[in-house]
PDB file of C-alpha atoms in Angstrom:
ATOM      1  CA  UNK A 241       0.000   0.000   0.000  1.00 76.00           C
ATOM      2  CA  UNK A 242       1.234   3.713  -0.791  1.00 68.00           C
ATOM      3  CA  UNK A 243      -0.240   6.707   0.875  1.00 73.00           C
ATOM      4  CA  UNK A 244      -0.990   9.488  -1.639  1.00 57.00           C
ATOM      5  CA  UNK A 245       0.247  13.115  -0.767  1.00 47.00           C
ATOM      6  CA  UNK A 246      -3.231  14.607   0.177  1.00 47.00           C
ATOM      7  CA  UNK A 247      -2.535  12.253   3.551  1.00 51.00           C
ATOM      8  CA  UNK A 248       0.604  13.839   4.342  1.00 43.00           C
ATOM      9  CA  UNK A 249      -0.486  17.638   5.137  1.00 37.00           C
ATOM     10  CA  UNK A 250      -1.750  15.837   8.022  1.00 35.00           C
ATOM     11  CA  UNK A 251       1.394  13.991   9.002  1.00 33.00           C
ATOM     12  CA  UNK A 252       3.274  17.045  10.361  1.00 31.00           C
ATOM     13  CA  UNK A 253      -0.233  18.677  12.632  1.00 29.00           C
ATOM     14  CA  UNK A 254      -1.023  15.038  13.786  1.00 35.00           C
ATOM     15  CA  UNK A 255       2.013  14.521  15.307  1.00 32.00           C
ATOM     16  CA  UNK A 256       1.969  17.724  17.501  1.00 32.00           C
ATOM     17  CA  UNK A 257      -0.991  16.256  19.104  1.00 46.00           C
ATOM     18  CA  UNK A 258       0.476  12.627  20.336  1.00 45.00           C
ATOM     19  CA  UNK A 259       1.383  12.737  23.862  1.00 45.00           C
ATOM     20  CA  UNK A 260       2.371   9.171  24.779  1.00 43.00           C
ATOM     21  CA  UNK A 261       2.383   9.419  28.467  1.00 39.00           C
ATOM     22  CA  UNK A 262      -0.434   7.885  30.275  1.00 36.00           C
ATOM     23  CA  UNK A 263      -1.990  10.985  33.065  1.00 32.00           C
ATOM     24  CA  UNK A 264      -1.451  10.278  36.683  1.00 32.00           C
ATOM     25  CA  UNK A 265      -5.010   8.330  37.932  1.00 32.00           C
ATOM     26  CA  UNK A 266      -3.936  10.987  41.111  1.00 30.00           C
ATOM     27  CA  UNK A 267      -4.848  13.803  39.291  1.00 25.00           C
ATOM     28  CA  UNK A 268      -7.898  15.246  37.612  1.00 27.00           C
ATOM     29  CA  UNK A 269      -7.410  15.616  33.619  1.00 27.00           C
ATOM     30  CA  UNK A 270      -9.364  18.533  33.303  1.00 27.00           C
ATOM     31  CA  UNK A 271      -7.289  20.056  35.372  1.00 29.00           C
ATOM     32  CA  UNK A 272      -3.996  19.281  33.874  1.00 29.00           C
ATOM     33  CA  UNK A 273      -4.243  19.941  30.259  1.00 28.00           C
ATOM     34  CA  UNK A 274      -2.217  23.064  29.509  1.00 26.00           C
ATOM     35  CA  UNK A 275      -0.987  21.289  26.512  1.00 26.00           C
ATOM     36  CA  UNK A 276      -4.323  20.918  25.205  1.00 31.00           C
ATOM     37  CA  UNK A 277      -6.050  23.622  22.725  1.00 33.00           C
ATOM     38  CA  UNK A 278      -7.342  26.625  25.008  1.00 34.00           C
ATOM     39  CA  UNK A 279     -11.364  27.725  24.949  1.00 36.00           C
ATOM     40  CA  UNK A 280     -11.084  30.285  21.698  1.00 36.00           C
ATOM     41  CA  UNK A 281     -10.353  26.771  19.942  1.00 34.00           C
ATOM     42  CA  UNK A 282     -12.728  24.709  21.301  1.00 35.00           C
ATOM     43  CA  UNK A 283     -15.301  26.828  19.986  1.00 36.00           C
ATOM     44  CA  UNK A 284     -13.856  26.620  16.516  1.00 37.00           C
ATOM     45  CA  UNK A 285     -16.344  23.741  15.172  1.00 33.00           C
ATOM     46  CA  UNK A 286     -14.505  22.657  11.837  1.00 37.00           C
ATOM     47  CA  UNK A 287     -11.848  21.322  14.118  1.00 41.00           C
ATOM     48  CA  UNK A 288     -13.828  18.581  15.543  1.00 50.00           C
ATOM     49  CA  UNK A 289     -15.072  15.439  14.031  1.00 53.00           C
ATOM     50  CA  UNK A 290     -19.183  15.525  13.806  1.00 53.00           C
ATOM     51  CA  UNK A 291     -21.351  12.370  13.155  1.00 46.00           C
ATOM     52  CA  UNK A 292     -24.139  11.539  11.900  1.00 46.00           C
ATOM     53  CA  UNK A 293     -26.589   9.216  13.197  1.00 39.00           C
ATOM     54  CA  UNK A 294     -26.469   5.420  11.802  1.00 45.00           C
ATOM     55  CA  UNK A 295     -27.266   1.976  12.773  1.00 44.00           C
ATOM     56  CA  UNK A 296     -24.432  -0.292  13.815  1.00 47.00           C
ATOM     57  CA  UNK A 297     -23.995  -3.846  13.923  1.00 55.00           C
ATOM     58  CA  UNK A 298     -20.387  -4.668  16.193  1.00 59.00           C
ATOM     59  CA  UNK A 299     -18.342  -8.077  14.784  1.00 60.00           C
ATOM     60  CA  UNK A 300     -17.539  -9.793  17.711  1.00 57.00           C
ATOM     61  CA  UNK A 301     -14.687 -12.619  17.422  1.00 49.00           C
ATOM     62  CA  UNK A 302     -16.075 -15.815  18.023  1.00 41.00           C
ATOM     63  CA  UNK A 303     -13.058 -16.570  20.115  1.00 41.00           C
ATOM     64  CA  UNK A 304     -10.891 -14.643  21.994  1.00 42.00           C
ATOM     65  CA  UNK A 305      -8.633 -17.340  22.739  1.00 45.00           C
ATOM     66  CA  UNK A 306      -5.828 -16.524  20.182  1.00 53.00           C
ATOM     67  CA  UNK A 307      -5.772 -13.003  21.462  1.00 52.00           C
ATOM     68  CA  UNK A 308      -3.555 -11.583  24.352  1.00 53.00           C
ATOM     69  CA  UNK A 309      -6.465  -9.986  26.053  1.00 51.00           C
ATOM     70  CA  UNK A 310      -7.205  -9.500  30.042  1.00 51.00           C
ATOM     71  CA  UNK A 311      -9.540 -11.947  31.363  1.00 58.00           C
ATOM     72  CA  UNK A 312     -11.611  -9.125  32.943  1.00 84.00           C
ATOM     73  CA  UNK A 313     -14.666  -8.065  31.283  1.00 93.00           C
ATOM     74  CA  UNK A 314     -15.765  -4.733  32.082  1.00 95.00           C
ATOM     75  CA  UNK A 315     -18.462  -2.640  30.912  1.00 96.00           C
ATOM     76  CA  UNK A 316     -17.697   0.424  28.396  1.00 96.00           C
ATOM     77  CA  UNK A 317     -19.642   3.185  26.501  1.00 96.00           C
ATOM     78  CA  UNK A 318     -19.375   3.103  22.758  1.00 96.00           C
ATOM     79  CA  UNK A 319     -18.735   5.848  20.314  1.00 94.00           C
ATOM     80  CA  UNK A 320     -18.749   4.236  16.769  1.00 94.00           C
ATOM     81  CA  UNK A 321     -16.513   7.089  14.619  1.00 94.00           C
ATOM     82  CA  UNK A 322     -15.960   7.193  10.851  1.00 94.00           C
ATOM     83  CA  UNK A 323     -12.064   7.597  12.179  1.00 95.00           C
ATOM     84  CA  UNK A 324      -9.151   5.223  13.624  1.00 97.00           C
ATOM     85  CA  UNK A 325      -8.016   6.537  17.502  1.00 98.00           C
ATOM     86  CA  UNK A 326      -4.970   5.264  18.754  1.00 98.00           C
ATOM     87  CA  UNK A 327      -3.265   5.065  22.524  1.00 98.00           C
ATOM     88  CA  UNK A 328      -1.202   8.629  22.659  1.00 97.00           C
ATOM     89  CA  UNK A 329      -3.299  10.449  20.226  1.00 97.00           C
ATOM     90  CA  UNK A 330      -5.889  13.106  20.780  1.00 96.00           C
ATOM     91  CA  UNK A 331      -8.488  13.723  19.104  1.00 96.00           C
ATOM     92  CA  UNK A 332     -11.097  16.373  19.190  1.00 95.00           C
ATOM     93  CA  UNK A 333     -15.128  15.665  19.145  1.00 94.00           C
ATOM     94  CA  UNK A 334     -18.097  17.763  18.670  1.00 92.00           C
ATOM     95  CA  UNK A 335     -21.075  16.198  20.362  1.00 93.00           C
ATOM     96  CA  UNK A 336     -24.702  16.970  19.181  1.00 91.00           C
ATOM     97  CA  UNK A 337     -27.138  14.115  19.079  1.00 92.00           C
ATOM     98  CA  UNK A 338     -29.059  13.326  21.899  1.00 91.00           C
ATOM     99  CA  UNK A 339     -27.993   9.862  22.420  1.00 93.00           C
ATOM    100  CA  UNK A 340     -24.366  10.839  22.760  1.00 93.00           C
ATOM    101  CA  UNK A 341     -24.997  13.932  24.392  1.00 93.00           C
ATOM    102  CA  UNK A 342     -27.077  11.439  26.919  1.00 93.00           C
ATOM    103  CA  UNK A 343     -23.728   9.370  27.400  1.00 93.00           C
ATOM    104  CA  UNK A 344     -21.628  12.697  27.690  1.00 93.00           C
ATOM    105  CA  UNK A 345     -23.721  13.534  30.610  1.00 92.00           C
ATOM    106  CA  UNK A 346     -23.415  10.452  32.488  1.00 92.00           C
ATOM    107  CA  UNK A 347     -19.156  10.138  31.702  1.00 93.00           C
ATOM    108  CA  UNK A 348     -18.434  13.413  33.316  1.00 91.00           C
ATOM    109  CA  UNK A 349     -20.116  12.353  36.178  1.00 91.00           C
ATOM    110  CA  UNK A 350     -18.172   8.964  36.587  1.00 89.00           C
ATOM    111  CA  UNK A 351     -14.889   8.174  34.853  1.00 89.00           C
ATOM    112  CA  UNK A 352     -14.562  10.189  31.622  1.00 92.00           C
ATOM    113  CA  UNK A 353     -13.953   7.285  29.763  1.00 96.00           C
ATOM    114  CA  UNK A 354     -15.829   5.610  26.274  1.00 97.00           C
ATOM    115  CA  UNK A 355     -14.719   3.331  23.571  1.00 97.00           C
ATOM    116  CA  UNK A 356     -13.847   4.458  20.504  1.00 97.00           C
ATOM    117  CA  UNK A 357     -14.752   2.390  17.335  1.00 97.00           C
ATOM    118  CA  UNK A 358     -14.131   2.181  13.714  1.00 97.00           C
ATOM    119  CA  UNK A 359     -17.465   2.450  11.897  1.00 93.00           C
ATOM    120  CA  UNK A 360     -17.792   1.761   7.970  1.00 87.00           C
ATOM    121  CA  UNK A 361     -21.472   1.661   6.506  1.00 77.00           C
ATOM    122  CA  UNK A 362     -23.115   0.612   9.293  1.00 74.00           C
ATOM    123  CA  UNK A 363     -21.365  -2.247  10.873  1.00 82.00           C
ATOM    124  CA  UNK A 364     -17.731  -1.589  13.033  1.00 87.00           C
ATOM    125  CA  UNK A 365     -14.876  -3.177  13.870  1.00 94.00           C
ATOM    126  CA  UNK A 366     -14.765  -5.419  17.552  1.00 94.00           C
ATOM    127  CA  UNK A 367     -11.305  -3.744  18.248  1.00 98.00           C
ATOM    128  CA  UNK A 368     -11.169   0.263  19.319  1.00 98.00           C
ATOM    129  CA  UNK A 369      -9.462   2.314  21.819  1.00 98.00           C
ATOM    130  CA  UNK A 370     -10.602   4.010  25.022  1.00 98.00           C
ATOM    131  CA  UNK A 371     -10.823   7.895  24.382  1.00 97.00           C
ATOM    132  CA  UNK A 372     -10.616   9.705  28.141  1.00 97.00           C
ATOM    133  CA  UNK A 373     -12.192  13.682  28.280  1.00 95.00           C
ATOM    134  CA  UNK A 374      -9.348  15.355  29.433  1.00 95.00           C
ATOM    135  CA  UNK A 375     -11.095  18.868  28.485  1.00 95.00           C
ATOM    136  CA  UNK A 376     -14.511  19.641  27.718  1.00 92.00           C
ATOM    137  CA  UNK A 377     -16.793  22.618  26.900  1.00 93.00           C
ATOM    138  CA  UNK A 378     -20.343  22.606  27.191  1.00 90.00           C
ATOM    139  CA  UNK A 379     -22.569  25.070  25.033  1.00 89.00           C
ATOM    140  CA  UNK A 380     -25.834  26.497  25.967  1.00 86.00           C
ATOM    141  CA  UNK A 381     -27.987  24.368  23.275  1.00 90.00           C
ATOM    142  CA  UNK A 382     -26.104  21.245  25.142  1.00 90.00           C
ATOM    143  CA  UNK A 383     -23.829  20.606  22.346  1.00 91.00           C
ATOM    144  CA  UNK A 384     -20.425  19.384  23.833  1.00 92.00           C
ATOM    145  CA  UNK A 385     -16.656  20.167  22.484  1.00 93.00           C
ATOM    146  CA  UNK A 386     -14.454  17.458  23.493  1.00 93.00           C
ATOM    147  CA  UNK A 387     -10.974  17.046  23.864  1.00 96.00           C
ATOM    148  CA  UNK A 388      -9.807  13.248  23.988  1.00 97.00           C
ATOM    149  CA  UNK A 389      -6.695  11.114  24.415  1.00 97.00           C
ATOM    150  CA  UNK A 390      -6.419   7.829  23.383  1.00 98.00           C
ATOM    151  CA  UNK A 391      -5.671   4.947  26.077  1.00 97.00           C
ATOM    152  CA  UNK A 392      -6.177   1.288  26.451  1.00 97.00           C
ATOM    153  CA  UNK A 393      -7.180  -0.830  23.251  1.00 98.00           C
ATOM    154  CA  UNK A 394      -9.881  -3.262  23.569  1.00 98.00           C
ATOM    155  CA  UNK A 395     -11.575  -6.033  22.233  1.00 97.00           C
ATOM    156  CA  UNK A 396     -15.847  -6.135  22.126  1.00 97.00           C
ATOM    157  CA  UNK A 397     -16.281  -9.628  23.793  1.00 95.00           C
ATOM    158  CA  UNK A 398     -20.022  -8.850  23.779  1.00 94.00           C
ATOM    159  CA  UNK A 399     -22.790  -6.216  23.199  1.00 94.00           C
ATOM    160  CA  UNK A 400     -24.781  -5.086  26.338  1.00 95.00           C
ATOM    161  CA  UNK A 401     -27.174  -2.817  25.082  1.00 93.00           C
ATOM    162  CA  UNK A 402     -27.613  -0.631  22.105  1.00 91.00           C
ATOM    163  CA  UNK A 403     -30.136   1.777  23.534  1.00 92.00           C
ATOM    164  CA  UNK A 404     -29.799   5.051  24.222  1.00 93.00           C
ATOM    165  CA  UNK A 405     -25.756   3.961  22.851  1.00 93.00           C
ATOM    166  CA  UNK A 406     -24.461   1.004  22.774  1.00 93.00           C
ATOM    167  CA  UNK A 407     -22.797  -0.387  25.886  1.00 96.00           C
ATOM    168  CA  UNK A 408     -20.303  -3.434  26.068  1.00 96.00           C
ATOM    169  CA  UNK A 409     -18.560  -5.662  27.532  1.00 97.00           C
ATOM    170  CA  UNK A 410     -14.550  -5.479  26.612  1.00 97.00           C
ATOM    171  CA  UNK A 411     -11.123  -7.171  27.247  1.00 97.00           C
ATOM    172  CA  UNK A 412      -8.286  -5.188  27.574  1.00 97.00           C
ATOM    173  CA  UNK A 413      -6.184  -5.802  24.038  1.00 96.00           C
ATOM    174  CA  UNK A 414      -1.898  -5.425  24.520  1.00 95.00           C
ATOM    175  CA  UNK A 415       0.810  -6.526  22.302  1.00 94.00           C
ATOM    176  CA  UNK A 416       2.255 -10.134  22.925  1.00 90.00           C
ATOM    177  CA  UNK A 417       5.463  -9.816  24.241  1.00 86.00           C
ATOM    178  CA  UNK A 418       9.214 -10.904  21.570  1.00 77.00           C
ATOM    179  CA  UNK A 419       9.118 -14.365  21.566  1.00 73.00           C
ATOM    180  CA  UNK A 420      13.055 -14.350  22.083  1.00 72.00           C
ATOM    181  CA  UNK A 421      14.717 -11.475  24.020  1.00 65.00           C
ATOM    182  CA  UNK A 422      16.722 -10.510  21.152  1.00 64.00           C
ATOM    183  CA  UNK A 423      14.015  -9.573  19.352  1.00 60.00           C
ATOM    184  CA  UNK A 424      13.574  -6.374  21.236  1.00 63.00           C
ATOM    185  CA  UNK A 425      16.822  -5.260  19.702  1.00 67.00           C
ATOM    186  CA  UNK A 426      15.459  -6.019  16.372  1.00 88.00           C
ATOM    187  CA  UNK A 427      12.591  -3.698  17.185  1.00 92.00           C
ATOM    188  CA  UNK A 428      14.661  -0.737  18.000  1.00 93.00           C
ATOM    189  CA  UNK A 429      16.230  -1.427  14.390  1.00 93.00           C
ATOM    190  CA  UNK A 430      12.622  -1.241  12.426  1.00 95.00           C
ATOM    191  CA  UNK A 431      11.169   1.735  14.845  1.00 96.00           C
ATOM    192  CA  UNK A 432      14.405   3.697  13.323  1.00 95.00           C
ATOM    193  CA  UNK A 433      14.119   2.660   9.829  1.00 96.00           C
ATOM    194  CA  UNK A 434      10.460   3.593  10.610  1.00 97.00           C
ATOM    195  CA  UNK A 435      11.684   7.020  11.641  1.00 97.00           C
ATOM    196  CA  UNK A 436      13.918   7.427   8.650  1.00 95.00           C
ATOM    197  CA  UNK A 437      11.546   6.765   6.010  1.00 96.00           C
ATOM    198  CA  UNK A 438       8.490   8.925   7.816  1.00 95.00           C
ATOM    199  CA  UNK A 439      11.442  11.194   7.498  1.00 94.00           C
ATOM    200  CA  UNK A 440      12.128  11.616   3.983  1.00 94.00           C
ATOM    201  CA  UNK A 441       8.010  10.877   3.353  1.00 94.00           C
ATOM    202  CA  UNK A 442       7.270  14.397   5.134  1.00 92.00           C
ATOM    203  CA  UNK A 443      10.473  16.203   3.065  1.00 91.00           C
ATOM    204  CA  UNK A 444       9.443  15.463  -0.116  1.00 92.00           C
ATOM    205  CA  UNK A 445       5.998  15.441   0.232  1.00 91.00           C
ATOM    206  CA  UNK A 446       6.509  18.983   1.569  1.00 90.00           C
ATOM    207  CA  UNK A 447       8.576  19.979  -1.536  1.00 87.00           C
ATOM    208  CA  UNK A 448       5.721  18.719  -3.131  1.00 89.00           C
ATOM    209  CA  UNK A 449       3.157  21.088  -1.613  1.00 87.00           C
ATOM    210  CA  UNK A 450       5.695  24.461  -1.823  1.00 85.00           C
ATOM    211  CA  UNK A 451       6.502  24.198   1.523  1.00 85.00           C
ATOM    212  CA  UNK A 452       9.600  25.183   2.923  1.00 82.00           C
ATOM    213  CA  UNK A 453      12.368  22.817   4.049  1.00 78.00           C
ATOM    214  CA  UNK A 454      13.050  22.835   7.849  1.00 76.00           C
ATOM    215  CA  UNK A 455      16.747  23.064   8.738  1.00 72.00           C
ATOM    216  CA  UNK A 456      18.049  20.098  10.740  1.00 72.00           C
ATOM    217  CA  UNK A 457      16.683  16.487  11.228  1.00 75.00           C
ATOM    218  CA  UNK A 458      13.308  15.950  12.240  1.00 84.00           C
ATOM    219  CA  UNK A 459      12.825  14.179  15.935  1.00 90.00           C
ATOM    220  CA  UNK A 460       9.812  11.911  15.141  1.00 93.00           C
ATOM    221  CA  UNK A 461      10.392   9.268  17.731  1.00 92.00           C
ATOM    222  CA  UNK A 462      10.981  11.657  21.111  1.00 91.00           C
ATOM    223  CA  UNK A 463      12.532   8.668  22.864  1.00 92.00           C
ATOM    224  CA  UNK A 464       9.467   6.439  22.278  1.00 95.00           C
ATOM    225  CA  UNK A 465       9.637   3.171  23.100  1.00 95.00           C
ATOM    226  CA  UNK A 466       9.094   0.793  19.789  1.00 95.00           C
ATOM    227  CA  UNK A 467       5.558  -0.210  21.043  1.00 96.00           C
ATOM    228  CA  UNK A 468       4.145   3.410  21.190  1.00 97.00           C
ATOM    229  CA  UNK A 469       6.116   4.833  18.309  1.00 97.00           C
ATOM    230  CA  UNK A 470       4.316   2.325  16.297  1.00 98.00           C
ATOM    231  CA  UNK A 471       1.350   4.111  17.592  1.00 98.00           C
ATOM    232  CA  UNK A 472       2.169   7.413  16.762  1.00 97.00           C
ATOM    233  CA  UNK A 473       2.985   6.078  13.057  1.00 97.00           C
ATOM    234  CA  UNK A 474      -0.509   4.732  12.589  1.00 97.00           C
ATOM    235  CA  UNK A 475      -2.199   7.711  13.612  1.00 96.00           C
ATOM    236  CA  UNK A 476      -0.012   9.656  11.221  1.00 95.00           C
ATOM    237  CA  UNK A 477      -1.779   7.613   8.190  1.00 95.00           C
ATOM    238  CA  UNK A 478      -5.108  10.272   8.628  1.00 88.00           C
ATOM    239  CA  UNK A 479      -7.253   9.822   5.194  1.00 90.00           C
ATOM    240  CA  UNK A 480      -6.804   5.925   5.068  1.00 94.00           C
ATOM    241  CA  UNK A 481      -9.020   4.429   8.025  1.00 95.00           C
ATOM    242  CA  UNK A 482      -8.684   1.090   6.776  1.00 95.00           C
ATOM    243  CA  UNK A 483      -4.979   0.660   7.128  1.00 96.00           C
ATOM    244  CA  UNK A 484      -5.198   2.652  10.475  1.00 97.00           C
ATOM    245  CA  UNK A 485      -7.346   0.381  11.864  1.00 97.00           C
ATOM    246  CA  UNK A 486      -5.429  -2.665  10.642  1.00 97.00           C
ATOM    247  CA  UNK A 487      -2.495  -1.581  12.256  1.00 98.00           C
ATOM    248  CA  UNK A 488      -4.778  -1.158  15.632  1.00 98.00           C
ATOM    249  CA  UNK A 489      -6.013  -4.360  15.178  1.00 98.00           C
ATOM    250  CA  UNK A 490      -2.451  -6.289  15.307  1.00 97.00           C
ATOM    251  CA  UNK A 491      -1.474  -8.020  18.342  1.00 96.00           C
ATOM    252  CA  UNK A 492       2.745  -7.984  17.360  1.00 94.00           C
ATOM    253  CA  UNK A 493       5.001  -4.445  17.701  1.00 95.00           C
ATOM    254  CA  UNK A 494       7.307  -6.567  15.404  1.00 94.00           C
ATOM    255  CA  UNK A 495       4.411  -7.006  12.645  1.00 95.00           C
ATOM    256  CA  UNK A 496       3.093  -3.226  13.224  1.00 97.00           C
ATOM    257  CA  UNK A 497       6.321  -1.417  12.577  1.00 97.00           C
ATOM    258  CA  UNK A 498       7.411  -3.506   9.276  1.00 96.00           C
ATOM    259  CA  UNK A 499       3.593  -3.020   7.578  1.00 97.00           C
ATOM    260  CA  UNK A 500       3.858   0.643   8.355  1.00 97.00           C
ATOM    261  CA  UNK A 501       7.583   0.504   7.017  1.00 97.00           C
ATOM    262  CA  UNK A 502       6.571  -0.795   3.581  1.00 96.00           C
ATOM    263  CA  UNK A 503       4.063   1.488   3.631  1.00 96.00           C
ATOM    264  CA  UNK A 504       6.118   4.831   3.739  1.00 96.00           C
ATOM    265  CA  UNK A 505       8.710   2.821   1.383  1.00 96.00           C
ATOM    266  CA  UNK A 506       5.770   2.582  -0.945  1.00 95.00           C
ATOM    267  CA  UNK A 507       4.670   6.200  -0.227  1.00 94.00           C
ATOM    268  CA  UNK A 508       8.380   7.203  -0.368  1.00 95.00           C
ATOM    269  CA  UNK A 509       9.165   5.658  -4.055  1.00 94.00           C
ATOM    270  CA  UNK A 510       5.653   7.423  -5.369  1.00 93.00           C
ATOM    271  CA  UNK A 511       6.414  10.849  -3.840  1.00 93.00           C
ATOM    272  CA  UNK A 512      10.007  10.182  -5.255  1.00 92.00           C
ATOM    273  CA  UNK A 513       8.774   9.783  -8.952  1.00 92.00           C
ATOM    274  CA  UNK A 514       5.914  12.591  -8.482  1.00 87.00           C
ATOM    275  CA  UNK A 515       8.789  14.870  -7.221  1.00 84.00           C
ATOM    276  CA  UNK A 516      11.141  13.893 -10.392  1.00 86.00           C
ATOM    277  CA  UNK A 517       8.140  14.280 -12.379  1.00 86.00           C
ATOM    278  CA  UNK A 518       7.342  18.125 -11.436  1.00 80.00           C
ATOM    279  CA  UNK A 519      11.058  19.057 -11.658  1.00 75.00           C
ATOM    280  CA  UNK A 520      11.042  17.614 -15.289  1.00 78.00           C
ATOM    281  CA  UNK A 521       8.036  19.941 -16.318  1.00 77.00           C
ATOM    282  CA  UNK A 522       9.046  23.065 -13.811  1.00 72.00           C
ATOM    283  CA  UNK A 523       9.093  26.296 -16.094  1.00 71.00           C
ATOM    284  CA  UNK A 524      13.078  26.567 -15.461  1.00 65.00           C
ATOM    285  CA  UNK A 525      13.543  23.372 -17.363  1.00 61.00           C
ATOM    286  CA  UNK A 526      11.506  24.190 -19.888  1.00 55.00           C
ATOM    287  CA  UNK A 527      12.617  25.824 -23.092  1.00 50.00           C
TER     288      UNK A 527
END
């Protein structure tokens, strides 16, 4: 798979908005969120994702038994989204129908937590990510603006309810662990080769788009470890939810970091020949 460049406008914002460390559970988000967008841009509506009501129909794996899931069930909200969220990212909601605002009014009174899950003509995916209000604003008409950051992953085990939103019972979904301790110094090898080619991906494609190239290398990884770099990656890939949620979906670090490699290889080798293409028809080369 290739990305093509309309994705990559959104490579550079996206990643100003990943903040990979968890919040203390001693201290109150809302409280704590000077890094988040202030009040003024809250209220600026074409920032924040709105939805439109549909049915939904959740695949639930038959069998959870070749998945490294917790063995606690517990009960969770669900917010079906045209959109992938991953663990680190945040991402910004506009609440106005009045089965969601129903569910906004009962999370800020408990734990400010709901599942988010990929939804494609009708029916979504059983695997999602928790999305915690860590700012909120609430208008007079009882619209909401929400701030989230993306937690835990999940798997849907079962459906609870589906009235007034659905409600259901998840396992917690992590990464299996390198099957030989080696491996973990393979990972640090693909996370940088990652790096590299999300690297060059963002150069070109901003020569592409007449933007100016920034002096000195790019830090993309800020000291991640492999497992949430991999993370940050997939989120990067806004404008192709079908990838992004395959990459959520995968149970292996290992297996997350080499798709998303040959995916900016692919990106890098189209940009590459797009690039070499415009320079061949650029009026200076032209007689």
């Amino acid at each position: 798979m290739a990305l093509l460049p309309h994705h990559f406008p959104s490579v550079t914002l996206h990643r100003h908005c990943y903040h990979p460390q968890p919040p203390s559970p001693n201290l109150n988000p809302l409280k704590n969120s000077s890094f988040l967008p202030s009040k003024s841009t809250l209220s600026n509506s074409k920032l924040f994702h709105q939805v439109k009501t549909q049915t939904f129909a959740v695949r639930c794996s038959s069998s959870s038994s070749d998945h490294p899931v917790s063995s606690d069930l517990v009960e969770l909200p669900l917010f079906p989204l045209p959109l992938v969220l991953f663990p680190g990212a945040v991402l910004p909601l506009q609440i106005f129908e009045f089965r969601y605002r129903i569910m906004m009014h009962t999370l800020l009174q408990t734990d400010l937590r709901f599942g988010v899950i990929f939804s494609d003509g009708g029916s979504v995916s059983d695997v999602g990510c928790v999305g915690e209000i860590v700012k909120h604003e609430r208008l007079v008409d009882d619209r909401f603006f929400l701030i989230c950051k993306g937690q835990e992953r999940f798997r849907v085990s079962r459906v609870l309810r589906s009235k007034p939103y659905l409600v259901a019972e998840v396992a917690w979904l992590e990464d299996r662990p390198p099957p030989r301790p080696s491996e973990g110094e393979d990972l640090e090898v693909l996370a940088s080769e990652v790096e590299n080619y999300m690297r060059d991906v963002i150069r070109i494609s901003n020569r592409l788009n007449g933007k100016p190239e920034k002096e000195g290398t790019m830090d993309l990884r800020r000291n991640l470890f492999p497992t949430p770099f991999s993370f940050f990656v997939g989120s990067t890939f806004e404008g192709a939810p079908r990838e992004q949620q395959a990459l959520l979906e995968l149970e292996d670090t290992g297996a997350r970091l080499r798709r998303e490699r040959d995916t900016l290889r692919n990106t890098l080798n189209y940009l590459t020949a797009a690039s070499a293409v415009k320079d061949a028809f650029s009026p200076s080369n032209s007689s």
